[in-house]
Short mmCIF file of C-alpha atoms in Angstrom, two decimals:
data_model
loop_
_atom_site.label_atom_id
_atom_site.label_comp_id
_atom_site.label_asym_id
_atom_site.label_seq_id
_atom_site.Cartn_x
_atom_site.Cartn_y
_atom_site.Cartn_z
CA MET A 1 -21.58 4.55 13.43
CA LYS A 2 -19.78 7.36 16.45
CA ILE A 3 -17.37 9.13 14.00
CA LEU A 4 -14.52 11.35 15.91
CA ILE A 5 -12.84 13.23 13.39
CA LEU A 6 -9.21 14.97 14.19
CA GLY A 7 -7.86 17.12 12.57
CA GLY A 8 -11.84 17.97 11.10
CA ASP A 9 -11.06 21.27 9.95
CA GLY A 10 -8.65 21.08 6.92
CA PHE A 11 -8.44 20.07 3.58
CA CYS A 12 -9.88 16.75 3.22
CA GLY A 13 -11.21 17.21 7.05
CA TRP A 14 -13.58 19.22 6.67
CA PRO A 15 -14.72 17.85 3.04
CA THR A 16 -14.73 13.70 5.18
CA THR A 17 -16.95 15.62 8.28
CA LEU A 18 -19.56 16.38 5.90
CA HIS A 19 -19.59 13.25 3.83
CA LEU A 20 -19.63 11.15 6.92
CA SER A 21 -21.95 13.56 8.54
CA ALA A 22 -24.83 12.95 5.31
CA ARG A 23 -24.86 9.45 5.93
CA GLY A 24 -25.93 9.37 9.40
CA HIS A 25 -22.83 8.96 11.20
CA ASP A 26 -22.83 10.63 14.64
CA ILE A 27 -19.75 13.28 14.29
CA VAL A 28 -17.14 15.26 16.74
CA ILE A 29 -14.19 17.05 15.99
CA VAL A 30 -11.29 17.69 17.35
CA ASP A 31 -8.86 20.55 15.30
CA ASN A 32 -6.56 23.35 17.78
CA LEU A 33 -7.52 25.17 14.43
CA SER A 34 -3.33 25.39 13.74
CA ARG A 35 -4.18 25.26 9.39
CA ARG A 36 -5.97 28.39 9.86
CA ASN A 37 -3.25 30.28 11.83
CA ILE A 38 -0.11 28.80 10.10
CA ASP A 39 -1.94 30.78 6.86
CA ILE A 40 -1.09 33.83 9.16
CA GLU A 41 2.08 32.76 9.79
CA LEU A 42 2.43 32.36 5.93
CA GLU A 43 0.31 35.42 5.16
CA ALA A 44 -0.76 33.17 2.29
CA SER A 45 -4.73 32.79 2.89
CA SER A 46 -6.87 30.06 0.98
CA LEU A 47 -8.07 31.92 -2.45
CA THR A 48 -11.73 30.25 -1.58
CA PRO A 49 -12.98 32.06 1.49
CA ILE A 50 -13.08 29.55 5.04
CA ALA A 51 -15.48 30.66 7.28
CA PRO A 52 -15.14 30.64 10.73
CA ILE A 53 -15.61 27.09 12.79
CA GLY A 54 -18.66 27.60 14.32
CA THR A 55 -20.03 28.82 11.16
CA ARG A 56 -19.81 25.84 9.32
CA LEU A 57 -21.22 23.62 11.45
CA ALA A 58 -23.70 26.01 12.06
CA VAL A 59 -24.62 26.22 8.25
CA TRP A 60 -24.64 22.55 8.23
CA TRP A 61 -27.40 22.67 10.83
CA GLN A 62 -29.80 24.41 9.61
CA LEU A 63 -28.77 23.26 5.78
CA THR A 64 -29.62 19.73 7.62
CA GLY A 65 -30.35 19.35 10.65
CA ARG A 66 -27.45 17.52 11.69
CA HIS A 67 -25.36 18.71 14.29
CA ILE A 68 -21.49 18.38 14.64
CA GLU A 69 -19.32 18.94 18.12
CA PHE A 70 -16.35 20.97 17.92
CA HIS A 71 -13.39 21.12 20.31
CA ASN A 72 -10.61 23.06 20.67
CA PHE A 73 -7.65 21.16 21.71
CA SER A 74 -3.92 19.89 19.92
CA VAL A 75 -3.77 16.11 19.78
CA ALA A 76 -1.07 16.28 20.12
CA GLU A 77 -0.42 18.63 22.94
CA ASN A 78 -3.75 17.52 25.24
CA TYR A 79 -2.82 13.71 26.19
CA HIS A 80 -6.03 13.59 29.38
CA ARG A 81 -8.60 15.95 27.00
CA LEU A 82 -8.07 13.43 23.87
CA LEU A 83 -8.21 10.68 26.49
CA THR A 84 -11.67 11.88 28.80
CA LEU A 85 -13.12 12.91 25.60
CA LEU A 86 -12.51 9.06 24.09
CA SER A 87 -13.51 7.77 28.02
CA GLU A 88 -16.73 9.43 27.64
CA TRP A 89 -17.94 9.15 24.05
CA ARG A 90 -16.65 6.17 23.39
CA PRO A 91 -16.44 6.48 19.75
CA GLU A 92 -16.52 3.31 17.39
CA ALA A 93 -14.53 4.74 14.40
CA LEU A 94 -11.56 7.83 14.93
CA VAL A 95 -10.93 9.61 11.63
CA HIS A 96 -6.81 10.71 12.19
CA PHE A 97 -5.46 13.40 9.54
CA ALA A 98 -3.94 15.99 12.97
CA GLU A 99 -0.80 16.35 11.58
CA GLN A 100 1.06 19.07 9.85
CA ARG A 101 0.92 18.45 6.07
CA ALA A 102 2.86 19.61 4.17
CA ALA A 103 6.32 18.57 2.84
CA PRO A 104 7.74 22.44 1.98
CA TYR A 105 6.66 23.40 5.38
CA SER A 106 8.33 20.41 7.36
CA MET A 107 11.63 21.56 5.47
CA LYS A 108 11.49 24.98 6.27
CA SER A 109 14.04 25.91 9.20
CA SER A 110 14.38 23.01 11.79
CA PHE A 111 11.77 25.06 13.82
CA HIS A 112 9.49 23.70 10.75
CA LYS A 113 11.40 20.32 11.16
CA ARG A 114 11.01 20.11 14.85
CA TYR A 115 6.72 21.14 14.81
CA THR A 116 6.15 18.38 12.37
CA VAL A 117 8.32 15.71 14.56
CA ASN A 118 6.42 17.20 17.22
CA ASN A 119 3.32 17.65 16.44
CA ASN A 120 2.63 14.07 14.65
CA LEU A 121 4.10 11.73 16.11
CA ASN A 122 3.41 12.77 19.95
CA ALA A 123 -0.52 13.16 18.00
CA THR A 124 -0.13 9.99 16.50
CA ASN A 125 1.46 7.95 19.82
CA ASN A 126 -1.23 9.62 22.22
CA VAL A 127 -3.92 8.68 19.88
CA LEU A 128 -2.58 4.86 20.12
CA ALA A 129 -1.90 5.45 23.90
CA ALA A 130 -5.56 6.80 25.05
CA ILE A 131 -7.65 5.07 22.88
CA VAL A 132 -5.55 1.12 25.25
CA GLU A 133 -5.66 3.55 28.48
CA ALA A 134 -9.35 4.01 27.60
CA LYS A 135 -9.77 0.13 26.77
CA LEU A 136 -11.64 0.58 23.34
CA ASP A 137 -12.38 -1.09 20.64
CA THR A 138 -11.90 2.05 17.95
CA HIS A 139 -10.87 1.71 14.81
CA VAL A 140 -7.95 4.53 13.63
CA VAL A 141 -7.77 5.37 10.08
CA HIS A 142 -5.26 7.19 9.15
CA LEU A 143 -4.22 9.61 6.67
CA GLY A 144 -1.15 8.67 5.38
CA THR A 145 0.48 9.25 1.94
CA MET A 146 2.46 7.54 -0.62
CA GLY A 147 5.16 9.09 -0.20
CA VAL A 148 6.48 6.83 2.28
CA TYR A 149 7.24 4.25 -0.64
CA GLY A 150 9.98 7.23 -2.46
CA TYR A 151 9.86 7.60 -5.68
CA GLY A 152 11.87 4.96 -7.10
CA ALA A 153 10.15 1.91 -7.80
CA PHE A 154 13.02 -0.13 -9.52
CA GLY A 155 10.50 -1.51 -11.92
CA ILE A 156 7.96 -3.08 -9.99
CA LYS A 157 4.59 -2.22 -9.17
CA ILE A 158 4.14 -0.92 -5.30
CA PRO A 159 1.56 -3.36 -3.45
CA GLU A 160 -0.26 -1.68 -0.64
CA GLY A 161 1.55 -2.18 2.55
CA TYR A 162 3.90 -4.79 2.73
CA LEU A 163 6.62 -6.15 0.03
CA GLN A 164 6.92 -10.53 0.07
CA VAL A 165 10.79 -11.42 0.84
CA LYS A 166 12.52 -13.83 1.09
CA MET A 167 15.95 -14.54 3.14
CA ASP A 168 17.77 -18.12 3.43
CA ARG A 169 18.24 -19.62 7.15
CA ALA A 170 21.30 -20.89 8.51
CA ASP A 171 20.45 -24.52 7.29
CA GLY A 172 19.73 -23.33 3.92
CA SER A 173 16.00 -23.23 3.82
CA VAL A 174 14.23 -20.05 3.02
CA LEU A 175 11.66 -17.89 5.29
CA LYS A 176 8.90 -16.21 3.52
CA ARG A 177 7.17 -13.61 4.47
CA GLU A 178 5.79 -10.20 4.71
CA ILE A 179 7.10 -6.69 5.52
CA LEU A 180 6.76 -3.03 5.62
CA TYR A 181 7.61 -2.35 2.16
CA PRO A 182 11.42 -0.26 2.98
CA ALA A 183 10.42 3.62 3.89
CA ASP A 184 12.69 5.75 2.02
CA ALA A 185 10.63 9.72 2.46
CA GLY A 186 11.71 12.47 1.20
CA SER A 187 10.99 14.82 3.20
CA ILE A 188 10.24 16.10 7.68
CA TYR A 189 6.85 15.12 6.49
CA HIS A 190 7.39 12.40 4.71
CA MET A 191 9.69 10.70 7.75
CA THR A 192 7.10 11.21 10.00
CA LYS A 193 4.69 8.96 8.01
CA THR A 194 6.92 6.03 8.02
CA GLN A 195 7.10 6.44 11.96
CA ASP A 196 3.15 6.59 12.13
CA GLN A 197 3.81 3.44 10.45
CA LEU A 198 5.82 1.71 12.78
CA LEU A 199 3.00 3.23 15.82
CA PHE A 200 0.98 1.08 14.17
CA GLY A 201 2.60 -1.76 13.37
CA PHE A 202 3.03 -1.72 17.35
CA TYR A 203 -0.26 -0.58 18.65
CA ASN A 204 -1.87 -3.31 16.50
CA LYS A 205 0.71 -6.46 17.61
CA ASN A 206 0.98 -5.63 21.21
CA ASP A 207 -2.72 -4.30 21.80
CA LYS A 208 -4.40 -5.26 19.43
CA VAL A 209 -5.86 -2.02 18.24
CA ARG A 210 -7.46 -1.94 14.78
CA VAL A 211 -6.29 0.04 12.17
CA THR A 212 -6.25 1.33 8.35
CA ASP A 213 -4.01 3.13 6.98
CA LEU A 214 -4.77 4.77 4.05
CA HIS A 215 -1.79 5.61 1.69
CA GLN A 216 -3.17 8.63 -0.21
CA GLY A 217 -1.48 10.48 -3.87
CA ILE A 218 -1.82 14.11 -4.29
CA VAL A 219 -4.88 15.44 -3.89
CA TRP A 220 -6.66 17.99 -6.93
CA GLY A 221 -10.47 19.45 -6.26
CA THR A 222 -12.15 21.44 -3.71
CA GLN A 223 -15.58 20.75 -3.48
CA THR A 224 -17.67 17.89 -2.95
CA ILE A 225 -21.14 17.03 -3.26
CA GLU A 226 -22.02 18.89 0.41
CA THR A 227 -19.03 20.95 0.54
CA LYS A 228 -21.38 22.87 -2.68
CA MET A 229 -24.38 23.02 -0.74
CA ASP A 230 -23.86 26.28 0.60
CA GLU A 231 -20.51 29.26 0.13
CA ARG A 232 -20.55 29.29 3.54
CA LEU A 233 -19.16 25.26 3.54
CA ILE A 234 -16.59 26.00 1.00
CA ASN A 235 -13.89 23.60 1.00
CA ARG A 236 -10.00 25.31 0.49
CA PHE A 237 -8.02 25.65 -1.59
CA ASP A 238 -4.40 26.24 -1.45
CA TYR A 239 -2.18 27.93 -4.66
CA ASP A 240 0.72 28.79 -2.17
CA GLY A 241 4.34 27.31 -2.71
CA ASP A 242 3.74 25.82 0.74
CA TYR A 243 0.91 23.87 0.76
CA GLY A 244 -0.47 24.35 -2.45
CA THR A 245 -0.98 20.71 -4.46
CA VAL A 246 0.67 20.86 -8.20
CA LEU A 247 -2.98 19.89 -9.66
CA ASN A 248 -4.52 22.99 -8.13
CA ARG A 249 -1.99 25.05 -8.27
CA PHE A 250 -1.91 24.52 -12.60
CA LEU A 251 -5.33 25.51 -12.52
CA MET A 252 -5.07 27.89 -10.06
CA GLN A 253 -2.46 29.68 -12.82
CA ALA A 254 -4.11 28.96 -15.55
CA ALA A 255 -6.83 31.13 -14.18
CA ILE A 256 -5.44 34.22 -13.94
CA GLY A 257 -3.38 33.48 -16.56
CA TYR A 258 -0.18 33.38 -14.70
CA PRO A 259 2.67 30.69 -16.50
CA LEU A 260 2.20 26.97 -14.82
CA THR A 261 5.19 26.79 -12.84
CA VAL A 262 7.06 22.98 -13.67
CA HIS A 263 9.94 22.02 -11.29
CA GLY A 264 12.72 21.23 -12.39
CA SER A 265 12.50 18.70 -15.69
CA GLY A 266 8.68 18.17 -14.74
CA GLY A 267 9.47 13.83 -15.21
CA GLN A 268 8.59 13.21 -11.97
CA THR A 269 5.32 10.51 -12.03
CA ARG A 270 3.15 11.25 -9.44
CA ALA A 271 -0.26 9.07 -7.64
CA PHE A 272 -3.50 11.26 -7.98
CA ILE A 273 -6.66 10.73 -6.81
CA ASN A 274 -9.85 13.34 -6.55
CA ILE A 275 -10.93 14.71 -3.21
CA GLN A 276 -14.51 13.21 -3.22
CA ASP A 277 -12.75 10.06 -4.30
CA THR A 278 -10.76 11.06 -0.78
CA VAL A 279 -13.80 11.64 1.57
CA ARG A 280 -15.59 7.94 -0.47
CA CYS A 281 -12.80 6.20 0.27
CA ILE A 282 -12.67 7.43 4.54
CA GLN A 283 -16.13 6.40 4.49
CA LEU A 284 -15.52 2.83 2.29
CA ALA A 285 -12.72 2.10 5.58
CA VAL A 286 -15.49 2.90 8.53
CA GLU A 287 -17.53 1.36 7.33
CA ASN A 288 -15.59 -1.96 6.82
CA PRO A 289 -12.39 -1.95 9.82
CA PRO A 290 -10.35 -5.01 9.87
CA GLN A 291 -11.64 -7.60 12.50
CA LYS A 292 -10.04 -7.76 16.54
CA GLY A 293 -6.29 -9.19 15.39
CA GLU A 294 -5.86 -8.85 11.91
CA ARG A 295 -2.84 -6.98 10.91
CA VAL A 296 -2.55 -3.16 10.27
CA ARG A 297 -4.58 -3.28 6.60
CA ILE A 298 -2.64 -0.93 4.30
CA PHE A 299 -5.04 0.80 1.52
CA ASN A 300 -3.07 2.64 -1.69
CA GLN A 301 -5.28 5.55 -1.59
CA MET A 302 -4.22 6.59 -5.87
CA THR A 303 -6.78 6.48 -9.22
CA GLU A 304 -4.17 7.66 -11.78
CA THR A 305 -0.58 8.81 -12.05
CA PHE A 306 0.53 11.22 -14.34
CA ARG A 307 4.11 12.85 -15.35
CA VAL A 308 4.11 16.44 -14.19
CA ILE A 309 5.09 17.82 -17.63
CA ASN A 310 1.97 16.24 -18.87
CA LEU A 311 -0.57 17.81 -16.31
CA ALA A 312 1.05 20.69 -17.43
CA LYS A 313 0.86 20.32 -20.85
CA MET A 314 -2.55 19.37 -21.08
CA ILE A 315 -3.53 22.41 -19.16
CA SER A 316 -1.72 24.17 -21.07
CA GLU A 317 -3.47 22.79 -24.17
CA MET A 318 -6.61 23.01 -22.33
CA THR A 319 -6.25 26.74 -21.66
CA GLY A 320 -3.91 28.14 -23.61
CA VAL A 321 -1.62 29.35 -20.36
CA THR A 322 2.40 28.76 -21.46
CA ILE A 323 4.08 26.55 -18.79
CA GLU A 324 8.07 27.74 -17.43
CA LEU A 325 9.92 25.59 -16.42
CA LEU A 326 12.75 25.84 -13.34
CA ASP A 327 15.19 25.29 -11.15
CA ASN A 328 12.96 21.82 -9.23
CA PRO A 329 13.94 23.14 -4.91
CA ARG A 330 13.94 19.71 -3.85
CA LYS A 331 16.60 16.80 -3.12
CA GLU A 332 14.75 14.37 -5.26
CA VAL A 333 14.61 12.57 -8.56
CA ASP A 334 14.46 14.37 -11.61
CA SER A 335 12.07 11.67 -13.29
CA ASN A 336 10.58 8.19 -12.17
CA ASP A 337 8.57 5.64 -13.68
CA LEU A 338 5.48 5.57 -10.78
CA SER A 339 3.14 1.69 -11.47
CA VAL A 340 1.00 1.03 -7.51
CA GLU A 341 -1.38 -1.10 -7.05
CA ASN A 342 -5.15 0.27 -5.83
CA ASP A 343 -7.41 -3.37 -5.46
CA GLY A 344 -8.09 -2.84 -1.64
CA LEU A 345 -10.01 0.18 -1.95
CA VAL A 346 -11.65 -0.94 -5.47
CA ARG A 347 -12.87 -4.06 -4.15
CA LEU A 348 -14.09 -2.35 -1.48
CA GLY A 349 -16.73 -0.93 -3.98
CA LEU A 350 -14.22 2.45 -4.91
CA THR A 351 -15.99 3.91 -8.87
CA PRO A 352 -12.33 6.21 -9.14
CA ILE A 353 -12.80 9.78 -10.69
CA THR A 354 -10.47 10.26 -12.78
CA LEU A 355 -9.12 13.42 -14.81
CA GLU A 356 -11.40 15.07 -17.36
CA ALA A 357 -11.44 18.25 -18.75
CA GLY A 358 -14.49 19.03 -17.36
CA LEU A 359 -13.86 18.32 -13.58
CA MET A 360 -10.65 20.40 -14.13
CA LEU A 361 -12.41 23.71 -15.76
CA GLU A 362 -15.23 23.09 -13.05
CA ILE A 363 -11.97 23.92 -10.80
CA THR A 364 -10.93 26.54 -13.59
CA GLU A 365 -14.29 28.32 -12.91
CA ILE A 366 -13.94 28.01 -8.65
CA ALA A 367 -10.08 29.66 -8.97
CA LYS A 368 -11.90 32.05 -11.44
CA LYS A 369 -13.97 33.24 -9.08
CA TYR A 370 -11.85 34.47 -6.48
CA ALA A 371 -9.46 35.07 -8.28
CA ALA A 372 -9.54 39.09 -6.57
CA ASN A 373 -8.15 37.16 -3.85
CA CYS A 374 -4.85 35.48 -4.78
CA ASP A 375 -1.77 37.50 -4.10
CA THR A 376 0.75 35.89 -6.85
CA SER A 377 4.05 36.67 -4.58
CA LYS A 378 2.67 33.69 -2.56
CA ILE A 379 2.95 31.61 -5.89
CA PRO A 380 6.67 30.58 -5.95
CA CYS A 381 7.28 27.46 -4.08
CA VAL A 382 10.76 29.12 -1.75
CA SER A 383 10.97 26.02 1.11
CA ARG A 384 14.80 24.13 0.02
CA TRP A 385 16.16 21.20 0.80
#
């Protein structure tokens, strides 16, 4: 297939690009390298050394003979460049990662809130409008977030996107229908993802755009089969308080003997997925598109749920590193339960990678290898809301 990957240089975008290319798909990347620029802004770079995008693509071609084309522009700002690329290349699928992806970063200041809203919502609307204007039947696969649901499950298992409801009519009869699960965003970033859902629903209803929205859990791990092929292909390993994901932060902290930073009681339950499963889920979504006229398809892209404190205890027992309980900089419930349906991707063929000591130790070894790159002053979570 011809697949356009927006945000193909990022933490999830880069390994997905290589994975789909390795399967024989023709790939074009669009990325304005904003995540690299944010590294400069925050003065907090990836623990792993990230090669320039040109080097990455050249190494992939040398190793595999697979060419990946790259375009450097902003999907949110350069609509006509996007429209021209879509019109000329006519991809069968488009994978949309072109959004600012960190909740803490989105809450740092009014500038960061506005940037996240402008970038994320304009990018999504531009993608959908350009597909319609170019008169294409391109299938959009979007990386969403489990955070659209919030973390108060009220004793029910969170469904895949849609909730069955009953409404009383004036004549006494009962109307049954499915609606989007009520949104409960916990940050500006999560709010933009709830708005993405509304944009997808409108363009799907009005223009029959085919969309798969993947509500992803917190990613752990950093390497995939393809990124392990050469050190110059290595993926990002963020450990700072804005972009580092909780389990990766714990594993990095353990590698350098830094106390595991648990915010609040640690009773927060969250959904998780390994980075290798992330790329596999996107592949399954791309290769199994919805039918024309089918409503927006939503999958919960997660494999397990854990309480944060239990993860910390697991790693502490494995490594001997102590746990430090800190004030929670976020406005969120101190403890919650979370039960989630994830049947859709399993039916398509996903065999989930579960959390195992061996896999965690592998990540810790990566962290030890590049420990000299760590700036411990960047570990604390300083964005508060």
